[in-house]
Coordinates of C-alpha atoms and ligand atoms in Angstrom, one line a residue:
M961 CA -16.3 8.5 -5.9
S962 CA -19.5 6.7 -5.1
N963 CA -22.2 7.9 -2.8
S964 CA -21.6 5.3 -0.2
E965 CA -18.1 6.5 0.2
A966 CA -19.2 10.1 0.6
K967 CA -21.2 9.2 3.6
A968 CA -18.3 8.0 5.7
P969 CA -19.2 6.5 9.1
T970 CA -18.5 8.8 12.0
N971 CA -15.5 8.6 14.2
F972 CA -14.0 10.5 17.1
I973 CA -12.1 12.8 14.8
R974 CA -15.3 13.7 13.0
N975 CA -16.9 14.4 16.3
I976 CA -14.1 16.7 17.3
I977 CA -14.4 18.6 14.0
D978 CA -18.2 18.9 14.4
E979 CA -17.6 20.4 17.9
D980 CA -14.9 22.8 16.6
L981 CA -17.2 24.0 13.8
A982 CA -20.3 24.3 16.2
S983 CA -18.3 26.3 18.8
G984 CA -16.9 28.6 16.1
R985 CA -13.3 27.6 16.9
H986 CA -12.9 27.0 13.2
D987 CA -15.1 27.9 10.3
K988 CA -13.4 25.5 7.9
V989 CA -11.4 22.3 7.9
I990 CA -7.9 22.2 6.5
T991 CA -6.0 18.9 6.9
R992 CA -2.8 17.7 5.4
F993 CA -1.0 14.5 4.5
P994 CA 2.7 15.0 5.4
P995 CA 4.8 12.1 4.0
E996 CA 8.5 12.2 4.2
P997 CA 9.9 11.5 0.7
N998 CA 12.3 8.8 2.0
G999 CA 10.5 5.8 0.6
Y1000 CA 7.4 4.6 -1.2
L1001 CA 4.0 4.9 0.4
H1002 CA 2.5 1.8 1.9
I1003 CA -1.0 0.7 2.8
G1004 CA -0.6 2.3 6.2
H1005 CA -0.1 5.7 4.5
A1006 CA -3.3 5.0 2.5
K1007 CA -5.2 5.0 5.8
S1008 CA -3.8 8.5 6.6
I1009 CA -4.5 9.7 3.0
C1010 CA -8.1 8.5 3.0
L1011 CA -8.6 10.0 6.5
N1012 CA -7.1 13.4 5.7
F1013 CA -8.5 13.8 2.2
G1014 CA -11.8 12.2 3.2
L1015 CA -12.4 14.7 6.0
A1016 CA -11.5 17.6 3.8
R1017 CA -14.0 16.3 1.2
D1018 CA -16.8 15.6 3.6
F1019 CA -16.4 18.9 5.5
K1020 CA -15.9 20.8 2.2
G1021 CA -12.5 22.0 3.3
R1022 CA -9.2 21.1 1.8
C1023 CA -6.3 18.8 2.3
H1024 CA -2.7 19.8 1.6
L1025 CA 0.0 17.5 0.4
R1026 CA 3.1 18.4 2.2
M1027 CA 6.5 16.7 1.7
D1028 CA 8.0 16.6 5.1
D1029 CA 11.5 16.9 3.8
T1030 CA 13.7 18.1 6.7
N1031 CA 16.0 15.1 6.8
P1032 CA 18.2 15.4 3.6
E1033 CA 20.0 12.1 4.1
K1034 CA 17.3 9.8 2.9
E1035 CA 15.1 11.9 0.8
S1036 CA 14.8 12.1 -3.0
V1037 CA 12.9 13.5 -6.0
E1038 CA 12.1 10.0 -7.0
Y1039 CA 10.2 9.3 -3.8
A1040 CA 8.5 12.7 -3.8
E1041 CA 7.3 12.2 -7.4
A1042 CA 6.1 8.7 -6.6
I1043 CA 4.1 10.0 -3.6
K1044 CA 2.3 12.5 -5.8
D1045 CA 1.5 9.8 -8.3
L1046 CA 0.1 7.5 -5.7
V1047 CA -2.1 10.0 -4.0
H1048 CA -3.6 10.8 -7.3
W1049 CA -4.0 7.1 -8.1
L1050 CA -5.9 6.6 -4.8
G1051 CA -8.4 9.2 -6.2
Y1052 CA -7.4 12.3 -4.2
D1053 CA -6.3 15.7 -5.3
W1054 CA -4.5 18.5 -3.4
G1055 CA -5.3 21.0 -6.1
E1056 CA -3.0 24.0 -5.7
H1057 CA -1.9 22.9 -2.2
L1058 CA 1.3 21.1 -2.7
Y1059 CA 3.9 22.2 -0.2
Y1060 CA 7.4 21.3 0.8
A1061 CA 8.7 21.8 4.4
S1062 CA 12.0 22.6 2.8
D1063 CA 10.4 25.7 1.3
Y1064 CA 9.9 27.0 4.8
Y1065 CA 13.5 26.7 5.9
E1066 CA 14.1 30.5 5.9
R1067 CA 10.8 31.1 7.8
L1068 CA 11.6 28.3 10.3
F1069 CA 15.1 29.8 10.9
R1070 CA 13.6 33.2 11.7
W1071 CA 11.2 31.5 14.2
A1072 CA 14.2 29.8 15.8
E1073 CA 15.8 33.2 16.1
E1074 CA 12.6 34.5 17.7
L1075 CA 12.8 31.7 20.4
V1076 CA 16.5 32.6 21.0
E1077 CA 15.6 36.3 21.4
K1078 CA 12.9 35.4 23.9
G1079 CA 15.3 33.4 25.9
L1080 CA 13.5 30.2 25.0
A1081 CA 16.2 28.5 23.0
Y1082 CA 20.0 28.1 23.4
V1083 CA 22.9 26.8 21.5
D1084 CA 24.4 23.8 23.2
D1085 CA 27.9 22.4 22.9
L1086 CA 27.2 19.0 24.5
T1087 CA 28.1 16.0 22.4
P1088 CA 25.3 13.6 21.7
E1089 CA 26.6 11.2 24.3
Q1090 CA 26.8 13.9 26.9
M1091 CA 23.3 15.1 26.0
R1092 CA 22.0 11.6 26.6
E1093 CA 23.7 11.5 29.9
F1094 CA 22.3 14.9 31.0
R1095 CA 18.8 14.0 29.8
G1096 CA 18.1 11.8 32.8
T1097 CA 15.7 8.9 32.8
L1098 CA 12.0 8.3 33.2
T1099 CA 12.5 8.2 37.0
E1100 CA 15.3 10.7 37.3
A1101 CA 15.2 14.4 36.3
G1102 CA 17.7 15.7 33.7
R1103 CA 20.5 18.1 34.5
P1104 CA 20.9 21.4 32.8
S1105 CA 23.7 21.7 30.2
P1106 CA 26.4 24.2 31.2
C1107 CA 25.4 26.1 28.0
R1108 CA 21.8 26.5 29.2
E1109 CA 22.3 30.0 30.6
R1110 CA 24.0 31.6 27.7
S1111 CA 22.8 35.1 26.9
A1112 CA 20.3 35.6 24.1
A1113 CA 22.9 37.7 22.3
E1114 CA 25.5 35.0 22.5
N1115 CA 23.0 32.4 21.4
L1116 CA 21.9 34.5 18.5
D1117 CA 25.5 34.9 17.3
L1118 CA 26.2 31.2 17.7
L1119 CA 23.0 30.2 15.9
R1120 CA 23.9 32.4 12.9
R1121 CA 27.4 31.0 12.8
M1122 CA 25.9 27.5 12.9
R1123 CA 24.0 28.4 9.8
A1124 CA 27.0 30.1 8.2
G1125 CA 29.0 26.9 8.5
D1126 CA 31.4 28.0 11.2
F1127 CA 31.2 24.7 13.1
P1128 CA 31.7 21.1 12.1
D1129 CA 28.8 18.6 11.8
G1130 CA 27.3 17.7 15.2
A1131 CA 29.5 20.2 17.1
R1132 CA 26.6 22.2 18.3
T1133 CA 22.8 22.1 18.4
L1134 CA 20.0 24.6 19.0
R1135 CA 17.7 23.4 21.8
A1136 CA 14.4 24.7 23.1
K1137 CA 14.7 25.8 26.7
I1138 CA 11.7 24.1 28.4
D1139 CA 12.1 22.0 31.4
M1140 CA 14.9 19.5 32.2
A1141 CA 12.9 18.0 35.0
S1142 CA 9.7 17.4 33.0
P1143 CA 8.2 13.9 33.5
N1144 CA 7.7 14.1 29.7
M1145 CA 11.1 13.4 28.2
N1146 CA 10.1 15.3 25.0
L1147 CA 10.1 18.5 27.0
R1148 CA 13.6 18.2 28.4
D1149 CA 15.1 20.8 26.1
P1150 CA 14.6 19.0 22.8
V1151 CA 17.0 19.7 20.0
I1152 CA 15.5 21.8 17.3
Y1153 CA 18.4 22.3 14.9
R1154 CA 21.4 20.2 14.1
I1155 CA 24.4 20.8 11.9
Q1156 CA 24.6 18.4 9.1
R1157 CA 26.4 19.0 5.8
H1158 CA 24.3 16.9 3.5
H1159 CA 23.1 17.7 0.1
H1160 CA 19.3 18.2 0.1
Y1161 CA 17.4 17.1 -3.0
R1162 CA 15.7 20.5 -3.2
T1163 CA 17.7 23.1 -1.4
G1164 CA 21.0 21.6 -2.5
D1165 CA 23.9 22.9 -0.3
A1166 CA 22.2 26.1 0.8
W1167 CA 21.8 24.9 4.3
C1168 CA 24.1 23.0 6.7
I1169 CA 21.7 23.1 9.6
Y1170 CA 18.3 21.3 9.4
P1171 CA 15.3 21.6 11.7
M1172 CA 14.0 18.6 13.7
Y1173 CA 10.6 17.2 12.9
D1174 CA 9.1 18.2 16.2
F1175 CA 9.9 21.8 15.5
A1176 CA 9.3 21.9 11.8
H1177 CA 6.0 20.1 11.8
P1178 CA 3.8 22.3 14.1
L1179 CA 5.2 25.4 12.5
S1180 CA 4.5 24.1 9.0
D1181 CA 1.0 23.3 10.0
A1182 CA 0.5 26.8 11.4
L1183 CA 2.0 28.4 8.4
E1184 CA -0.4 26.6 6.1
G1185 CA -3.4 27.3 8.3
I1186 CA -4.0 23.6 9.1
T1187 CA -6.9 23.3 11.5
H1188 CA -6.6 19.6 12.4
S1189 CA -3.2 17.9 12.3
L1190 CA -3.8 14.2 12.4
C1191 CA -0.9 11.8 13.2
T1192 CA -0.4 8.4 14.6
L1193 CA -0.6 7.5 18.3
E1194 CA 3.2 7.5 19.0
F1195 CA 3.1 11.3 18.7
E1196 CA 0.7 11.6 21.6
D1197 CA 3.6 12.3 24.0
H1198 CA 4.9 14.9 21.6
R1199 CA 1.7 16.9 21.7
P1200 CA 2.8 19.1 24.6
L1201 CA 5.8 20.0 22.6
Y1202 CA 3.7 20.7 19.5
D1203 CA 1.6 23.1 21.6
W1204 CA 4.6 24.7 23.2
F1205 CA 6.0 25.8 19.9
I1206 CA 2.6 27.0 18.7
D1207 CA 2.2 28.9 22.0
N1208 CA 5.7 30.5 22.1
I1209 CA 6.2 31.5 18.6
S1210 CA 4.3 34.2 16.7
V1211 CA 2.8 31.8 14.2
P1212 CA -0.2 32.8 12.1
G1213 CA -2.5 29.8 13.0
R1214 CA -3.5 27.5 15.8
P1215 CA -3.5 24.0 14.5
R1216 CA -4.6 21.2 16.8
Q1217 CA -2.9 17.8 16.8
I1218 CA -5.1 14.7 17.1
E1219 CA -3.7 11.2 17.2
F1220 CA -5.2 8.0 15.8
A1221 CA -4.2 4.4 15.7
R1222 CA -1.8 3.4 13.0
L1223 CA -2.7 0.5 10.7
S1224 CA -0.8 -2.7 11.3
L1225 CA -1.5 -5.5 8.9
G1226 CA -0.8 -9.2 9.5
F1227 CA 1.8 -11.2 7.6
T1228 CA 3.7 -8.1 6.4
V1229 CA 6.0 -5.3 7.6
M1230 CA 5.2 -1.7 7.2
S1231 CA 8.3 0.3 8.4
K1232 CA 9.9 2.1 5.5
R1233 CA 13.3 1.0 6.8
K1234 CA 12.4 -2.6 6.6
L1235 CA 10.8 -2.2 3.2
L1236 CA 13.9 -0.5 1.9
E1237 CA 16.0 -3.4 3.3
L1238 CA 13.8 -5.9 1.5
V1239 CA 14.5 -4.0 -1.7
R1240 CA 18.2 -3.4 -1.2
E1241 CA 18.9 -7.0 -0.1
G1242 CA 17.0 -8.4 -3.0
H1243 CA 14.4 -10.3 -1.1
V1244 CA 11.9 -8.7 -3.5
S1245 CA 12.3 -7.4 -7.0
G1246 CA 11.7 -3.8 -6.0
W1247 CA 9.4 -1.4 -4.2
D1248 CA 6.7 -2.4 -6.7
D1249 CA 7.1 -6.1 -6.2
P1250 CA 3.5 -7.4 -6.1
R1251 CA 4.1 -9.0 -2.7
M1252 CA 5.0 -5.7 -1.1
P1253 CA 2.5 -3.7 1.0
T1254 CA 3.5 -0.6 -0.8
L1255 CA 0.9 1.1 -3.0
V1256 CA 3.1 0.6 -6.0
G1257 CA 3.3 -3.1 -5.2
L1258 CA -0.4 -3.4 -4.6
R1259 CA -1.2 -1.5 -7.8
R1260 CA 1.1 -3.7 -9.8
R1261 CA -0.5 -6.8 -8.2
G1262 CA -3.9 -5.5 -9.4
F1263 CA -5.4 -3.8 -6.4
T1264 CA -7.9 -1.1 -7.3
P1265 CA -7.9 2.3 -5.6
A1266 CA -11.6 1.8 -4.8
A1267 CA -10.9 -1.4 -2.9
I1268 CA -8.2 0.4 -0.8
R1269 CA -10.5 3.2 -0.1
T1270 CA -13.2 0.8 1.0
F1271 CA -10.7 -1.0 3.2
C1272 CA -9.6 2.3 4.9
E1273 CA -13.2 3.1 5.6
R1274 CA -14.1 -0.3 6.9
I1275 CA -11.3 -0.5 9.4
G1276 CA -12.3 2.8 10.8
V1277 CA -10.4 5.3 12.8
G1278 CA -9.8 4.7 16.5
K1279 CA -7.6 5.3 19.4
S1280 CA -6.2 1.9 20.1
D1281 CA -3.7 0.0 18.0
A1282 CA -5.0 -3.1 16.5
W1283 CA -3.8 -5.7 14.0
I1284 CA -6.0 -6.0 10.9
D1285 CA -6.2 -9.3 9.1
M1286 CA -5.0 -9.3 5.5
S1287 CA -8.2 -11.0 4.6
V1288 CA -10.1 -7.8 5.4
L1289 CA -8.2 -6.0 2.6
E1290 CA -8.5 -9.0 0.2
D1291 CA -12.3 -9.1 0.8
C1292 CA -12.6 -5.5 -0.2
L1293 CA -10.7 -6.2 -3.3
R1294 CA -12.8 -9.3 -4.2
E1295 CA -16.0 -7.3 -3.7
D1296 CA -14.7 -4.6 -6.1
L1297 CA -13.3 -6.9 -8.7
N1298 CA -16.4 -9.1 -8.7
E1299 CA -18.3 -6.0 -9.8
S1300 CA -15.7 -4.5 -12.2
A1301 CA -13.5 -7.2 -13.6
P1302 CA -14.5 -8.7 -17.0
R1303 CA -14.4 -12.5 -17.1
A1304 CA -12.0 -14.5 -19.2
M1305 CA -10.8 -18.1 -19.4
G1306 CA -7.2 -19.2 -18.7
V1307 CA -5.7 -22.6 -17.9
L1308 CA -2.8 -22.5 -15.5
S1309 CA -1.7 -26.1 -15.8
P1310 CA -2.9 -27.3 -19.2
L1311 CA -3.9 -30.9 -20.0
R1312 CA -4.6 -31.6 -23.7
V1313 CA -8.1 -32.9 -24.5
V1314 CA -8.8 -34.3 -28.0
I1315 CA -12.5 -34.2 -29.0
T1316 CA -12.4 -37.3 -31.1
N1317 CA -15.8 -36.8 -32.8
F1318 CA -15.2 -33.2 -33.7
P1319 CA -14.0 -32.9 -37.3
E1320 CA -10.3 -32.1 -37.8
G1321 CA -9.5 -28.7 -39.3
Q1322 CA -12.9 -27.3 -38.3
S1323 CA -13.6 -24.7 -35.6
E1324 CA -16.5 -22.9 -34.0
E1325 CA -16.9 -19.8 -31.9
F1326 CA -19.0 -19.5 -28.8
E1327 CA -20.5 -16.4 -27.4
A1328 CA -19.3 -15.6 -23.9
A1329 CA -20.6 -12.8 -21.6
N1330 CA -17.9 -10.6 -20.2
H1331 CA -19.8 -10.4 -16.9
P1332 CA -22.6 -12.7 -16.0
Q1333 CA -24.7 -10.0 -14.3
K1334 CA -23.7 -7.1 -16.5
P1335 CA -24.8 -7.3 -20.1
E1336 CA -23.6 -3.7 -20.5
M1337 CA -20.0 -5.1 -20.3
G1338 CA -20.6 -6.9 -23.5
S1339 CA -19.5 -10.3 -24.8
R1340 CA -16.8 -11.8 -26.8
R1341 CA -16.4 -14.9 -29.0
I1342 CA -14.2 -17.7 -27.9
P1343 CA -12.8 -20.2 -30.3
F1344 CA -13.3 -24.0 -30.0
S1345 CA -11.8 -26.8 -32.1
R1346 CA -10.9 -30.4 -31.9
E1347 CA -8.1 -29.9 -29.4
I1348 CA -8.5 -27.9 -26.2
Y1349 CA -6.8 -27.5 -22.9
V1350 CA -8.4 -28.0 -19.5
E1351 CA -6.9 -27.6 -16.1
R1352 CA -4.9 -30.6 -15.0
D1353 CA -6.7 -30.4 -11.6
D1354 CA -10.0 -30.9 -13.3
F1355 CA -9.2 -34.5 -14.1
M1356 CA -8.8 -37.4 -11.7
E1357 CA -8.3 -40.9 -12.8
D1358 CA -9.8 -42.4 -9.7
P1359 CA -12.0 -39.7 -8.3
P1360 CA -14.0 -39.6 -5.1
K1361 CA -17.7 -39.6 -5.5
K1362 CA -18.2 -35.9 -5.2
F1363 CA -15.6 -34.9 -7.8
F1364 CA -17.9 -33.4 -10.4
R1365 CA -15.2 -32.9 -13.0
L1366 CA -13.5 -35.1 -15.6
A1367 CA -12.8 -38.7 -14.9
P1368 CA -12.9 -41.8 -17.0
G1369 CA -16.5 -42.2 -18.3
R1370 CA -17.7 -39.0 -16.7
E1371 CA -19.3 -35.9 -18.3
V1372 CA -18.7 -32.2 -17.7
R1373 CA -19.9 -29.1 -19.5
L1374 CA -17.3 -26.9 -21.1
R1375 CA -18.0 -23.3 -20.0
Y1376 CA -20.1 -21.6 -22.7
G1377 CA -19.8 -24.8 -24.8
Y1378 CA -20.7 -28.4 -25.2
I1379 CA -20.9 -31.3 -22.8
I1380 CA -18.0 -33.7 -23.2
R1381 CA -17.4 -37.2 -21.9
C1382 CA -14.0 -38.6 -21.1
D1383 CA -13.5 -41.9 -23.0
E1384 CA -9.9 -42.6 -22.8
V1385 CA -6.8 -41.6 -20.8
V1386 CA -3.5 -41.4 -22.5
K1387 CA -0.3 -41.8 -20.4
D1388 CA 3.3 -41.4 -20.9
P1389 CA 4.5 -45.1 -20.9
E1390 CA 7.6 -44.3 -18.9
S1391 CA 6.4 -41.8 -16.2
G1392 CA 2.8 -42.9 -16.1
E1393 CA 1.8 -39.2 -16.3
V1394 CA -1.4 -38.4 -18.0
T1395 CA -0.6 -36.6 -21.2
E1396 CA -3.9 -36.4 -23.0
L1397 CA -7.6 -37.1 -22.5
R1398 CA -9.6 -38.4 -25.5
C1399 CA -13.2 -37.2 -25.2
S1400 CA -16.4 -37.1 -27.2
Y1401 CA -18.8 -34.1 -27.4
D1402 CA -22.5 -34.0 -27.7
P1403 CA -23.4 -31.5 -30.5
D1404 CA -26.9 -30.9 -29.0
T1405 CA -25.7 -29.3 -25.8
L1406 CA -24.4 -25.9 -26.8
G1407 CA -25.2 -22.7 -25.1
A1408 CA -24.4 -20.5 -22.1
N1409 CA -27.6 -21.6 -20.4
P1410 CA -28.7 -24.6 -22.5
K1411 CA -32.0 -26.1 -21.8
D1412 CA -31.0 -29.5 -23.1
G1413 CA -32.2 -31.1 -20.0
R1414 CA -28.9 -32.9 -19.5
K1415 CA -27.9 -33.2 -15.8
V1416 CA -24.2 -32.5 -15.6
K1417 CA -23.0 -31.4 -12.3
G1418 CA -19.7 -29.9 -13.3
T1419 CA -18.7 -27.0 -15.6
I1420 CA -15.0 -26.5 -16.2
H1421 CA -13.0 -23.8 -17.9
W1422 CA -10.9 -24.5 -21.0
V1423 CA -9.2 -22.8 -23.9
C1424 CA -8.8 -23.8 -27.6
A1425 CA -5.4 -25.5 -28.1
A1426 CA -4.5 -23.9 -31.4
R1427 CA -5.8 -20.4 -30.8
S1428 CA -5.0 -19.8 -27.2
L1429 CA -2.0 -17.9 -26.1
A1430 CA 0.9 -19.2 -24.0
C1431 CA 1.7 -16.9 -21.1
E1432 CA 3.4 -16.7 -17.7
V1433 CA 1.4 -16.4 -14.5
R1434 CA 2.8 -15.3 -11.2
Q1435 CA 1.1 -16.5 -8.1
Y1436 CA 1.7 -14.7 -4.9
D1437 CA 1.3 -15.7 -1.3
R1438 CA 1.9 -13.8 1.9
L1439 CA 5.4 -12.3 2.0
F1440 CA 5.9 -13.5 5.5
S1441 CA 4.9 -16.8 7.0
V1442 CA 3.9 -15.5 10.5
P1443 CA 1.3 -12.8 11.4
N1444 CA 3.8 -10.6 13.1
P1445 CA 7.3 -10.9 11.5
G1446 CA 10.2 -10.4 13.7
T1447 CA 8.6 -11.4 17.0
G1448 CA 10.1 -13.8 19.5
G1449 CA 13.5 -12.3 19.2
A1450 CA 13.9 -13.3 15.5
D1451 CA 15.0 -11.0 12.8
Y1452 CA 11.9 -10.2 10.6
R1453 CA 13.8 -11.6 7.6
A1454 CA 13.9 -15.0 9.2
H1455 CA 10.1 -15.1 8.8
L1456 CA 10.1 -14.4 5.0
N1457 CA 7.8 -17.0 3.3
P1458 CA 10.1 -19.0 0.9
D1459 CA 7.0 -19.8 -1.2
S1460 CA 5.6 -16.3 -1.6
L1461 CA 6.2 -16.3 -5.3
S1462 CA 5.5 -19.1 -7.7
I1463 CA 6.0 -18.6 -11.4
L1464 CA 4.0 -20.8 -13.8
T1465 CA 5.0 -20.9 -17.4
G1466 CA 3.2 -22.5 -20.3
C1467 CA -0.2 -21.3 -19.0
R1468 CA -2.8 -20.7 -21.7
V1469 CA -5.3 -17.9 -22.1
E1470 CA -7.9 -16.8 -24.5
P1471 CA -6.4 -15.2 -27.6
A1472 CA -8.0 -11.8 -27.0
L1473 CA -5.8 -11.4 -23.8
G1474 CA -2.7 -11.1 -26.0
E1475 CA -3.7 -7.5 -26.7
V1476 CA -4.8 -6.3 -23.3
A1477 CA -3.3 -3.1 -21.9
P1478 CA -0.8 -3.6 -19.1
G1479 CA -2.6 -3.3 -15.8
S1480 CA -5.9 -4.7 -17.1
R1481 CA -7.7 -6.9 -14.6
F1482 CA -9.7 -10.0 -15.2
Q1483 CA -11.5 -12.7 -13.4
F1484 CA -10.1 -16.0 -14.8
E1485 CA -13.2 -18.1 -14.3
R1486 CA -13.0 -20.5 -11.4
L1487 CA -9.4 -19.4 -10.6
G1488 CA -9.3 -15.9 -9.3
Y1489 CA -8.5 -12.3 -10.3
F1490 CA -5.5 -11.6 -12.4
C1491 CA -3.9 -8.5 -13.7
A1492 CA -1.6 -8.0 -16.8
D1493 CA 1.8 -7.1 -15.3
S1494 CA 2.6 -3.5 -16.1
K1495 CA 6.3 -4.1 -16.4
D1496 CA 6.9 -7.4 -18.0
S1497 CA 3.9 -7.9 -20.3
A1498 CA 4.5 -7.3 -24.0
A1499 CA 2.2 -7.4 -27.0
G1500 CA 1.2 -10.9 -27.7
R1501 CA 3.1 -12.1 -24.7
P1502 CA 1.3 -11.1 -21.5
V1503 CA 2.4 -11.9 -18.0
F1504 CA -0.4 -12.1 -15.5
N1505 CA -0.2 -11.5 -11.8
R1506 CA -2.7 -13.3 -9.6
T1507 CA -4.2 -10.5 -7.7
V1508 CA -6.3 -12.6 -5.3
T1509 CA -8.0 -15.9 -5.3
L1510 CA -11.8 -16.2 -5.5
R1511 CA -12.0 -17.2 -1.9
D1512 CA -9.8 -16.9 1.0
S1513 CA -7.7 -20.0 0.8
W1514 CA -6.0 -19.2 4.1
A1515 CA -9.2 -19.2 6.0
K1516 CA -10.1 -22.6 4.4
L1517 CA -6.8 -24.0 5.5
G1518 CA -7.4 -22.8 9.0
Q1519 CA -4.0 -21.2 9.4
G1520 CA -4.9 -20.1 12.9
R1521 CA -5.9 -16.6 12.0
Ligands
ATP186 P1 7.8 4.8 8.7 O1 7.9 4.7 10.2 O2 7.5 3.5 8.0 O3 9.0 5.5 8.1 P2 6.4 7.3 8.8 O4 5.3 7.4 9.7 O5 7.7 7.8 9.3 O6 6.6 5.7 8.4 P3 5.8 9.3 7.0 O7 6.2 9.5 5.6 O8 6.3 10.3 8.0 O9 6.2 7.9 7.4 O10 4.2 9.2 7.1 C1 3.3 10.1 6.6 C2 2.0 10.1 7.3 O11 1.5 8.8 7.2 C3 2.2 10.4 8.7 O12 1.2 11.4 9.1 C4 2.0 9.1 9.4 O13 1.4 9.3 10.7 C5 1.1 8.4 8.5 N1 1.3 6.9 8.6 C6 2.5 6.3 8.4 N2 2.3 5.0 8.7 C7 1.0 4.8 9.0 C8 0.2 3.6 9.4 N3 0.8 2.4 9.4 N4 -1.1 3.8 9.6 C9 -1.6 5.0 9.6 N5 -0.9 6.2 9.2 C10 0.4 6.0 8.9
MG187 MG1 7.3 10.0 10.0

């Protein structure tokens, strides 16, 4: 990781940690990233990962990766493995500190027994509907369940029988005995265990009761010696409950919960439920569809871990929820790829050009730098012959004055090559479509930086017709056509952008790109950044994803953002 990243800007969490270290409250910093393995990580999770692992790195502490797997219904090994892979991909390492909340089940159960023994938890027989009714409202205190005054001995017996499988699913719950009149609804005797016969991807059928998040989370933090437990703002109202469990159970640590604003990105959705629906209903090709805000999607699209880390640093960590524009993320990506991506030439919509005064059957090779500012990235040789392809958009039959590209009678420079002049336009007699340009070249104008004194305003990209490679290019646009999908009473799916994917076939690229490793990134000169698709590319038959354009075309179009 670079030095600039190591000196992260300060934020309110860093200030709290500084104070805790100065006051001696803590002598080290231990954070954790606690994903639930019920889906793939998205860019919002990246914010949390960079924050937690970044703090651990900067304060020379450590960050645990903990699978928060207390909800067997939706969790799987596949998701857990993908989470590990993606945290590594982002550039972070938990070392030996990989944990699973499901490994704590026995411990958590004993702590539940402790609460019961202390008269601080009871087994309740209310149905979910009754429980809701008894709970009261924001303006009205709740009522105690008839089971609230059961004796500790009876509760202990019932709790153990719950665990033993004596009762059907949902028949009973274990509840913390706190305060049914609390203005904070979370403290109105929250459920801490529920009966649910569901196969767990790790513990199998060993358990038929599972702990609730609000109970399992603080205790897992305490067990691991977490000092600062960072979560998103919606858990602010749960903090008194977090502290209540820490205060009333004989846990080994005293973690402190601190809330920060979650990341919301425009033109996409970030709830795992919605992302799963998009996958299941076939709106996208999978979790790793390059239009998805998932890390697997962004990776396949060509995003770099460095760009995502820079983004997470740039947006900062604050206390108020704010929407971040997608262009912020894309700018971080452009900055990184501009530095790191080798240049190449590709033509998306080829138009044949015949160089009439270049001998048939002959060819040349031009030297082309892989990066204009980085000689250390080397160079390659690109073939040239009598027939080449240029971009259809780089020709206009009747151009405006400032069109410095090809037009009848006009000259352009071929990137790394000669100056050519358009002498004749060949059209399909029926459709009138331009099918070929016949040009002549000036043999004295070769060179990447020729000092031939010729004033030619335009330089265009091109490839050799015979020795270029046909390929498919996938261009992506925003997955949704509005900044905040699902607003105004609409289903978020109604806002899917029908033009978010366009597949171009018959594109042509330099021959060397036939052998690139899947996932390799390039700047196709004048077009944008592209990445060889990691799933669909084959040797000699690459498929390229357009990662991002060279400039923000949405800003140019003034799409009201
Ligand atoms: P979802 O609501 O989409 O299911 P989640 O918050 O339940 O997401 P978890 O797997 O529990 O998903 O999240 C793991 C960690 O990532 C949590 O600490 C959570 O606060 C954090 N996180 C999730 N989404 C965001 C986000 N958009 N911005 C910042 N942090 C996030
Ligand atoms: Mg969660």
